[in-house]
Structure formats: C-alpha cells, structure tokens
Short mmCIF file of C-alpha atoms in Angstrom, two decimals:
data_model
loop_
_atom_site.label_atom_id
_atom_site.label_comp_id
_atom_site.label_asym_id
_atom_site.label_seq_id
_atom_site.Cartn_x
_atom_site.Cartn_y
_atom_site.Cartn_z
CA MET A 1 -92.58 41.19 6.14
CA ASP A 2 -91.77 39.22 3.03
CA MET A 3 -89.58 42.07 1.85
CA GLU A 4 -87.51 41.96 5.06
CA ILE A 5 -86.99 38.18 4.80
CA GLU A 6 -85.94 38.45 1.17
CA THR A 7 -83.48 41.25 2.01
CA GLU A 8 -81.96 39.23 4.89
CA THR A 9 -81.60 36.14 2.68
CA LEU A 10 -79.89 38.15 -0.03
CA ALA A 11 -77.42 39.64 2.50
CA THR A 12 -76.62 36.16 3.79
CA SER A 13 -75.94 34.96 0.23
CA PHE A 14 -73.60 37.88 -0.44
CA ASP A 15 -71.74 37.09 2.82
CA LEU A 16 -71.35 33.42 1.86
CA VAL A 17 -70.03 34.38 -1.56
CA ALA A 18 -67.51 36.77 0.02
CA ARG A 19 -66.34 34.11 2.43
CA GLN A 20 -65.99 31.58 -0.43
CA ASP A 21 -63.93 34.09 -2.41
CA LYS A 22 -61.63 34.62 0.58
CA ALA A 23 -61.28 30.86 1.08
CA ASP A 24 -60.44 30.35 -2.60
CA GLU A 25 -57.86 33.13 -2.39
CA ALA A 26 -56.29 31.57 0.72
CA ILE A 27 -56.19 28.14 -0.94
CA ALA A 28 -54.53 29.62 -4.05
CA THR A 29 -51.93 31.37 -1.89
CA LEU A 30 -51.28 28.16 0.02
CA ARG A 31 -50.87 26.19 -3.21
CA SER A 32 -48.40 28.80 -4.48
CA ASP A 33 -46.39 28.52 -1.28
CA VAL A 34 -46.43 24.72 -1.50
CA ASP A 35 -45.27 24.82 -5.13
CA GLU A 36 -42.45 27.19 -4.19
CA VAL A 37 -41.31 24.96 -1.32
CA LYS A 38 -41.50 21.89 -3.57
CA ALA A 39 -39.39 23.63 -6.22
CA ARG A 40 -36.77 24.51 -3.61
CA LEU A 41 -36.70 20.93 -2.31
CA ASP A 42 -36.30 19.58 -5.85
CA LYS A 43 -33.43 21.97 -6.43
CA VAL A 44 -31.72 20.89 -3.22
CA GLY A 45 -32.28 17.22 -4.12
CA ARG A 46 -30.74 17.68 -7.56
CA ALA A 47 -27.72 19.43 -6.05
CA ALA A 48 -27.27 16.61 -3.53
CA ALA A 49 -27.53 13.96 -6.24
CA ARG A 50 -25.13 15.73 -8.58
CA PRO A 51 -21.76 13.85 -8.60
CA ALA A 52 -18.94 15.76 -6.98
CA ILE A 53 -16.01 16.85 -9.07
CA ALA A 54 -13.28 14.22 -8.85
CA GLY A 55 -10.76 15.10 -6.22
CA ALA A 56 -12.91 17.81 -4.63
CA SER A 57 -12.97 16.30 -1.15
CA GLU A 58 -14.63 18.40 1.52
CA SER A 59 -12.65 16.58 4.18
CA ARG A 60 -9.28 17.67 2.83
CA SER A 61 -7.21 19.41 5.45
CA THR A 62 -5.88 22.93 4.95
CA GLU A 63 -2.39 21.49 4.55
CA VAL A 64 -3.43 19.10 1.75
CA LYS A 65 -5.50 21.79 -0.01
CA SER A 66 -2.61 24.28 0.06
CA PHE A 67 -0.10 21.65 -1.04
CA VAL A 68 -2.22 20.37 -3.96
CA ASP A 69 -3.91 23.55 -5.17
CA ALA A 70 -1.16 26.07 -4.46
CA TYR A 71 2.09 24.14 -4.92
CA LEU A 72 1.38 21.14 -7.17
CA ARG A 73 -1.07 22.91 -9.49
CA LYS A 74 0.36 26.43 -9.53
CA GLY A 75 3.88 26.19 -8.09
CA ARG A 76 3.37 28.70 -5.27
CA GLU A 77 6.15 27.64 -2.93
CA THR A 78 5.55 30.37 -0.36
CA GLU A 79 2.16 28.86 0.54
CA VAL A 80 3.57 25.49 1.54
CA LYS A 81 6.80 26.40 3.30
CA SER A 82 5.10 27.23 6.57
CA ILE A 83 3.07 24.01 6.69
CA SER A 84 5.23 21.42 4.95
CA GLY A 85 8.69 22.75 5.55
CA THR A 86 11.58 22.68 3.10
CA THR A 87 14.19 19.96 2.96
CA PRO A 88 16.95 21.45 0.76
CA ALA A 89 19.25 18.44 1.20
CA ASP A 90 16.67 16.21 -0.44
CA GLY A 91 15.49 18.75 -3.00
CA GLY A 92 11.78 19.01 -2.31
CA TYR A 93 8.89 19.54 0.07
CA ALA A 94 7.61 16.88 2.45
CA VAL A 95 4.17 15.81 1.24
CA PRO A 96 1.29 16.03 3.74
CA HIS A 97 0.60 12.97 5.85
CA GLU A 98 -2.66 12.13 4.04
CA ILE A 99 -0.98 11.89 0.62
CA ASP A 100 2.01 10.03 2.05
CA ALA A 101 -0.39 7.51 3.60
CA MET A 102 -2.00 6.99 0.17
CA ILE A 103 1.43 6.28 -1.33
CA ALA A 104 2.30 3.85 1.48
CA SER A 105 -1.02 2.04 1.13
CA GLU A 106 -0.60 1.50 -2.61
CA LEU A 107 3.04 0.47 -2.12
CA LYS A 108 1.99 -2.28 0.25
CA GLU A 109 -0.61 -3.53 -2.23
CA ILE A 110 1.75 -3.52 -5.22
CA SER A 111 5.14 -4.53 -3.80
CA PRO A 112 5.07 -8.28 -2.96
CA ILE A 113 8.08 -8.38 -0.61
CA ARG A 114 6.90 -5.30 1.29
CA GLN A 115 3.60 -7.11 1.94
CA VAL A 116 5.33 -9.85 3.94
CA ALA A 117 8.54 -8.24 5.25
CA GLN A 118 9.10 -6.27 8.46
CA VAL A 119 8.90 -2.51 7.79
CA VAL A 120 10.22 0.08 10.25
CA GLN A 121 9.94 3.86 10.00
CA VAL A 122 13.09 5.82 10.80
CA GLY A 123 13.74 9.51 11.24
CA SER A 124 17.20 9.60 9.69
CA ALA A 125 19.16 7.91 6.92
CA GLY A 126 20.88 5.43 9.24
CA TYR A 127 19.25 2.57 11.15
CA ARG A 128 20.98 -0.03 13.31
CA LYS A 129 19.69 -3.01 15.25
CA LEU A 130 21.39 -5.56 17.49
CA ILE A 131 20.51 -9.24 16.98
CA ALA A 132 21.28 -11.92 19.58
CA THR A 133 23.18 -14.72 17.82
CA GLY A 134 24.03 -17.05 20.72
CA GLY A 135 24.62 -17.43 24.43
CA VAL A 136 22.08 -18.29 27.12
CA ALA A 137 21.23 -15.53 29.57
CA SER A 138 18.88 -17.59 31.73
CA GLY A 139 18.76 -20.92 33.59
CA TRP A 140 16.90 -23.14 36.09
CA VAL A 141 17.66 -23.35 39.82
CA GLY A 142 15.99 -24.44 43.01
CA GLU A 143 14.39 -21.97 45.38
CA GLY A 144 17.34 -21.81 47.74
CA ALA A 145 20.15 -22.76 45.32
CA ALA A 146 22.93 -20.48 44.18
CA ARG A 147 22.58 -18.74 40.83
CA PRO A 148 25.45 -19.80 38.60
CA GLU A 149 26.81 -17.39 36.03
CA THR A 150 25.13 -17.66 32.64
CA ASP A 151 26.81 -17.51 29.25
CA THR A 152 27.38 -14.10 27.76
CA PRO A 153 25.04 -13.54 24.83
CA ASN A 154 26.57 -12.72 21.46
CA PHE A 155 25.23 -9.95 19.29
CA ALA A 156 25.49 -8.97 15.65
CA GLU A 157 24.70 -5.52 14.33
CA ILE A 158 22.28 -5.01 11.46
CA ALA A 159 22.64 -1.77 9.48
CA PRO A 160 20.51 -2.09 6.33
CA PRO A 161 22.15 -0.45 3.29
CA SER A 162 19.92 2.27 1.90
CA GLY A 163 19.58 4.54 -1.08
CA GLU A 164 17.34 7.26 -2.38
CA LEU A 165 14.39 5.90 -4.31
CA TYR A 166 12.96 8.33 -6.84
CA ALA A 167 10.12 8.65 -9.33
CA ASN A 168 9.47 11.40 -11.86
CA PRO A 169 5.88 11.32 -13.17
CA ALA A 170 4.72 14.11 -15.48
CA ALA A 171 1.40 15.82 -16.16
CA SER A 172 0.50 18.46 -18.72
CA GLN A 173 -0.35 21.96 -17.56
CA ALA A 174 -3.82 21.52 -19.06
CA MET A 175 -4.38 18.54 -16.74
CA LEU A 176 -3.30 20.59 -13.73
CA ASP A 177 -5.58 23.48 -14.70
CA ASP A 178 -8.57 21.14 -14.93
CA ALA A 179 -10.42 21.25 -11.60
CA ALA A 180 -11.90 17.81 -12.30
CA PHE A 181 -8.43 16.22 -12.45
CA ASP A 182 -7.83 14.32 -9.19
CA LEU A 183 -4.22 15.39 -8.82
CA GLU A 184 -3.45 13.97 -5.38
CA THR A 185 -4.77 10.48 -6.23
CA TRP A 186 -2.97 10.50 -9.59
CA LEU A 187 0.32 11.56 -7.99
CA ALA A 188 0.09 8.97 -5.19
CA SER A 189 -0.70 6.20 -7.69
CA GLU A 190 2.09 7.12 -10.13
CA VAL A 191 4.71 7.51 -7.39
CA ALA A 192 3.68 4.26 -5.67
CA MET A 193 3.83 2.32 -8.95
CA GLU A 194 7.35 3.52 -9.78
CA PHE A 195 8.56 3.02 -6.20
CA ALA A 196 7.13 -0.51 -6.14
CA ARG A 197 8.91 -1.54 -9.35
CA SER A 198 12.29 -0.30 -8.15
CA GLU A 199 12.12 -1.49 -4.55
CA GLY A 200 10.68 -4.88 -5.53
CA ALA A 201 13.79 -5.56 -7.60
CA ALA A 202 16.11 -4.24 -4.87
CA PHE A 203 14.58 -6.31 -2.05
CA VAL A 204 15.26 -9.47 -4.09
CA ASN A 205 18.49 -8.74 -6.01
CA GLY A 206 19.75 -5.40 -4.65
CA SER A 207 23.52 -5.01 -4.49
CA GLY A 208 23.62 -3.07 -1.20
CA SER A 209 25.44 -0.16 -2.88
CA ASP A 210 23.21 2.92 -2.66
CA GLN A 211 20.25 0.54 -2.49
CA PRO A 212 18.94 -2.25 -0.24
CA LEU A 213 20.78 -5.57 -0.06
CA GLY A 214 18.47 -8.17 -1.59
CA PHE A 215 18.05 -11.52 0.12
CA LEU A 216 19.31 -13.34 -3.00
CA SER A 217 22.46 -11.19 -2.89
CA SER A 218 23.26 -12.34 0.66
CA PRO A 219 25.88 -15.08 1.24
CA THR A 220 24.56 -18.65 0.98
CA SER A 221 25.60 -22.01 2.40
CA LEU A 222 24.48 -25.63 2.41
CA SER A 223 25.09 -25.80 6.16
CA GLY A 224 22.27 -25.89 8.72
CA ASP A 225 21.33 -23.16 11.17
CA ALA A 226 23.52 -24.49 14.00
CA VAL A 227 26.83 -24.15 12.11
CA ARG A 228 26.17 -21.64 9.33
CA PRO A 229 27.74 -18.16 9.73
CA PHE A 230 25.35 -15.42 10.79
CA GLY A 231 23.97 -13.52 7.83
CA SER A 232 24.24 -16.36 5.30
CA LEU A 233 21.15 -18.14 3.98
CA GLN A 234 20.81 -21.90 3.71
CA TYR A 235 19.95 -23.37 0.34
CA ILE A 236 19.34 -26.83 -1.02
CA GLY A 237 20.04 -28.03 -4.55
CA SER A 238 17.34 -29.08 -7.00
CA GLY A 239 19.20 -32.29 -7.90
CA ASP A 240 19.55 -31.37 -11.57
CA ALA A 241 21.92 -28.89 -13.21
CA ASN A 242 19.23 -27.47 -15.49
CA GLY A 243 15.99 -27.77 -13.52
CA PHE A 244 14.17 -30.08 -11.14
CA ASP A 245 15.13 -33.72 -10.73
CA GLY A 246 12.72 -36.61 -11.12
CA ASN A 247 11.10 -35.98 -7.72
CA PRO A 248 10.75 -32.18 -7.39
CA GLU A 249 7.97 -32.30 -4.80
CA ALA A 250 10.36 -34.06 -2.41
CA LYS A 251 12.81 -31.17 -2.75
CA LEU A 252 10.08 -28.69 -1.93
CA ILE A 253 9.10 -30.69 1.15
CA ASP A 254 12.76 -30.78 2.23
CA LEU A 255 12.92 -27.00 1.78
CA VAL A 256 9.89 -26.52 4.03
CA HIS A 257 11.41 -28.59 6.82
CA THR A 258 14.81 -26.90 6.75
CA LEU A 259 12.90 -24.00 8.33
CA LYS A 260 12.39 -24.12 12.08
CA ALA A 261 8.86 -24.87 13.25
CA GLY A 262 8.50 -21.44 14.84
CA HIS A 263 9.32 -19.69 11.58
CA ARG A 264 6.96 -21.87 9.59
CA GLN A 265 4.07 -20.08 11.31
CA GLY A 266 3.63 -17.23 8.85
CA ALA A 267 5.97 -18.56 6.15
CA VAL A 268 5.30 -18.00 2.43
CA TRP A 269 6.71 -19.08 -0.92
CA ALA A 270 8.23 -16.48 -3.25
CA MET A 271 8.73 -17.16 -6.98
CA ASN A 272 7.96 -15.52 -10.31
CA SER A 273 5.06 -16.44 -12.57
CA ALA A 274 7.17 -18.61 -14.92
CA THR A 275 8.38 -20.76 -12.03
CA LEU A 276 4.89 -20.82 -10.59
CA ALA A 277 3.55 -22.21 -13.87
CA GLU A 278 5.98 -25.15 -13.59
CA VAL A 279 5.28 -25.75 -9.93
CA ARG A 280 1.52 -25.82 -10.50
CA LYS A 281 1.98 -28.84 -12.77
CA LEU A 282 3.77 -30.93 -10.12
CA LYS A 283 1.93 -33.98 -8.76
CA THR A 284 2.47 -36.46 -5.97
CA SER A 285 3.03 -40.15 -6.68
CA ASP A 286 -0.72 -40.81 -6.50
CA GLY A 287 -1.47 -38.13 -9.12
CA ALA A 288 -2.69 -35.33 -6.83
CA PHE A 289 -1.52 -31.77 -7.49
CA ILE A 290 0.61 -30.28 -4.70
CA TRP A 291 -0.80 -26.88 -5.67
CA GLN A 292 -3.99 -25.81 -3.88
CA PRO A 293 -5.97 -22.86 -5.23
CA GLY A 294 -7.58 -20.45 -2.77
CA LEU A 295 -10.93 -21.82 -1.61
CA ALA A 296 -12.53 -18.39 -1.17
CA ASP A 297 -12.26 -14.99 -2.76
CA GLY A 298 -9.30 -13.12 -1.30
CA GLN A 299 -7.67 -16.25 0.08
CA PRO A 300 -4.14 -16.91 -1.27
CA ASP A 301 -3.25 -19.95 -3.33
CA ARG A 302 -1.18 -22.49 -1.40
CA LEU A 303 1.71 -24.81 -2.06
CA LEU A 304 2.14 -27.64 0.46
CA GLY A 305 -0.20 -25.68 2.72
CA TYR A 306 1.67 -22.33 2.60
CA PRO A 307 0.68 -19.14 0.73
CA VAL A 308 2.47 -18.16 -2.48
CA ILE A 309 3.43 -14.62 -3.49
CA GLU A 310 4.44 -13.81 -7.05
CA ALA A 311 7.65 -11.78 -7.04
CA GLU A 312 8.49 -11.17 -10.69
CA ASP A 313 12.06 -10.19 -9.82
CA MET A 314 12.84 -13.75 -8.72
CA PRO A 315 14.94 -15.51 -11.42
CA ASP A 316 13.61 -18.17 -13.80
CA ILE A 317 14.42 -21.88 -13.56
CA ALA A 318 17.90 -22.21 -15.08
CA GLY A 319 21.28 -23.61 -14.10
CA GLY A 320 22.81 -21.74 -11.14
CA ASN A 321 19.69 -19.65 -10.48
CA THR A 322 17.66 -19.54 -7.28
CA PRO A 323 14.05 -19.45 -8.50
CA ILE A 324 12.29 -20.33 -5.22
CA ALA A 325 12.48 -18.90 -1.72
CA PHE A 326 10.53 -20.07 1.31
CA GLY A 327 10.47 -18.39 4.66
CA ASN A 328 9.00 -16.10 7.25
CA PHE A 329 9.94 -12.78 5.68
CA ARG A 330 8.53 -10.75 8.55
CA ALA A 331 11.20 -12.29 10.76
CA GLY A 332 13.77 -12.69 8.01
CA TYR A 333 13.90 -9.43 6.05
CA LEU A 334 13.95 -5.85 7.34
CA ILE A 335 12.90 -2.77 5.38
CA ALA A 336 13.91 0.55 6.93
CA GLU A 337 12.44 3.68 5.38
CA ARG A 338 12.29 7.33 6.25
CA SER A 339 8.60 8.06 6.56
CA ALA A 340 8.26 11.32 4.61
CA THR A 341 8.19 11.43 0.83
CA GLN A 342 9.60 14.59 -0.76
CA VAL A 343 8.26 16.15 -3.96
CA LEU A 344 9.94 18.77 -6.15
CA ARG A 345 7.83 20.47 -8.84
CA ASP A 346 9.70 20.93 -12.12
CA PRO A 347 7.84 22.87 -14.86
CA PHE A 348 10.98 23.78 -16.83
CA THR A 349 12.78 20.61 -17.95
CA ASN A 350 10.16 19.24 -20.34
CA LYS A 351 7.73 22.02 -21.30
CA PRO A 352 4.69 21.95 -21.57
CA PHE A 353 4.76 19.06 -19.07
CA VAL A 354 5.23 19.52 -15.34
CA HIS A 355 7.34 16.82 -13.67
CA PHE A 356 6.99 15.88 -10.02
CA TYR A 357 10.31 14.54 -8.77
CA ALA A 358 9.48 12.38 -5.74
CA THR A 359 12.13 10.86 -3.49
CA LYS A 360 12.20 8.59 -0.46
CA ARG A 361 15.05 6.93 1.42
CA VAL A 362 14.65 3.15 1.69
CA GLY A 363 17.00 0.44 2.99
CA GLY A 364 16.77 -3.30 3.41
CA GLN A 365 18.73 -6.35 4.52
CA VAL A 366 18.28 -9.91 5.75
CA LEU A 367 17.43 -9.70 9.45
CA ASP A 368 17.36 -13.34 10.57
CA SER A 369 19.17 -15.62 8.14
CA ALA A 370 17.51 -18.68 9.71
CA ALA A 371 14.06 -17.45 8.64
CA ILE A 372 14.54 -17.66 4.84
CA LYS A 373 15.51 -20.76 2.83
CA LEU A 374 16.38 -21.03 -0.86
CA LEU A 375 16.18 -23.64 -3.60
CA THR A 376 18.99 -23.38 -6.18
CA ILE A 377 19.14 -25.16 -9.54
CA GLU A 378 22.22 -27.39 -9.30
CA ALA A 379 23.08 -31.07 -9.47
#
C-alpha cells in the first residue's frame, strides 16, 4: 500500500515538473516575441523621428516632381513638355502652379508697393480698363414724375505700360545633384528677390518704356482734384528749397487732408528709410512725436495715424525731389501681370554653373490720380 502511494506521488511530481517546463518554454517564447515586436516598433519610431531630406515633400504633385527632378535638375525637356507646355515666344517653360504661387507669395512680402497696390492677373500682354472721369448717370425724381435725361459720363482708358521682368539665378551642378538641396524653394526665393528689386524701382520711378510707369514719373500739378487733368497727381511744396520748413508737421497734415475722406480709409505713407529717419524726429508744438510705433508685434508703425511703408526707391530729401507719398495705393495704382512665370534652363553659358533664366510680364500705371498725393521739396 505504501509502495503504491509513493509511486503515485512520484508520478504527480514528474507531471508537475513537465508542466512547469512547458510553461517556462511558453513564457520564453512569449518574451522573444515581445522583444521582436518592441524592436520593430523602435525601428518604426526612429524612422518617423528622422528628419526628412530638405525639399523631399510627399505632397508634391506629379507636375512639380517632373518639373524639378527631370527638367531643373537634369534638363530633360521631353518630360515637362506634356505637362507644362512650351512657350517659344518667351523662351522657357511655364513653371507649375505650386512654384509660381511660392514666387508670388514672396514677391508680396518683399515688394512694398505690391503689398498695397491693386494687382490684376491677365492672360495676355495687353490690359485695358475704362475709368469714369465725370458725368452723372443718375438722379432723384418723384414717384410719378418724368425722368429727365442725365449727363453722359466721361471715360478715360487705362493701358498700363508693361515689360518683361527677368532674373537669372545660378546653381552649381553639384548643388543640383545633391538630393538634400531644396531646389524649388531656392529657385522661388532667388527669382522673387530679383523680381522684387526690379519691380519695386519701376513702380516708383519707372519710365513706362518697356517697363511700368512709376507714380513719381506721372504728371504732377498743384491743382486740386476738381480742376486737375486726369492722370496727373497733386503735390504740395515743403516750403523750403532744400528740405522742410520750420513747421514740417503742418505740411504733412495738409498732405493728409488733400486726399478725399473715402480714400483716406486704407491710405498709407511711402518713403525711404533716410526720409523716415528725419520724419521720426518731428514733434508737435507741445513736444510730442508725431511718429507712433506699432503697439503690438506685426502692427505697422504710424504717422499721424496712418501706416508707413518703407520704399527704398523713393528719393531722399533734396531740392526738387519728391521724398514722401501718401495715398490709397489700392485705388490709386494698378499692377497688371501675366500670371505664369517662365523658366529656361541654361547649362552652357557659364559652366560648371547652371543658370535659370526666369521671365514674367509685368505692367503698372496710376489708376486713380485722386488717390495718391505727393510732397515735393520746393520753396
């Protein structure tokens, strides 16, 4: 009897040991699986945290990818003809919309006059607009009264002179072969910077011959809006042949109020930094500065309550110059541009550099001569 009990106990012990061994084996297998899964998750996490190569945007369209990687980097014209289209008359390929939008965005940030002027997109080189200059086409009558004939309105035609704006940035072939080089951002930034410099000067002082007609190149007159010829800007004198007179703040106040009340909503000052430095020192009779710095980040500085833009192409304070302009440029100056920018890749002219010859047609002219006023240095 004792032998049977001992044998049964021993068998039970062996069974427990076998079960424990199986459990340990299962736990070891499970730990191995857990370690493998953890390793995979760590690998995925490191890949997600790794910074992407500059310019390698997953959201780039097929058109942008073909244009940048095939044409700009490697010069394969056949891969962009079907999606961008050639424009032989302009000597280049129309850049994709995404890159053109980047150029336009930077242009607006850099070019001071473009920020405040009226910009229209045109599909051809020519743009014309009719402006009503006089005549009343409406009137008041009683309910049963006859309707008398109204005056015939007068119109003037605006056709902004235009020219081809170009930039020619260059990059080395080594830069283009580097996958980390953000080519599209670099090209948009370089083109926008060169465009902004040229058009900023033209919008202020342009001659109107193969370029926009700048507002300072427009005819000027001392006469008010009611009698001044259409297209000529009103100016007032500073009171001194070489600078401001003894009461310059009064001249600035007069300049503000030569502008109609409707145009003063949205009006800004335009002057260069040298003139701005002089204006910032001006005080009223009680010693208060007429200059008011922006009260919050991003808010423009103000002069007599109106924002100031720094246009470095405005002339300095000197006899006969017009260093200050005040007006509603959105109503007063029109910029007409053909929307597409063209780019021609040139790897031959300046080896080992590759030039990107970018062009765009831009025009400009005073739209409403009553919306911009000038201050000229004269006695």
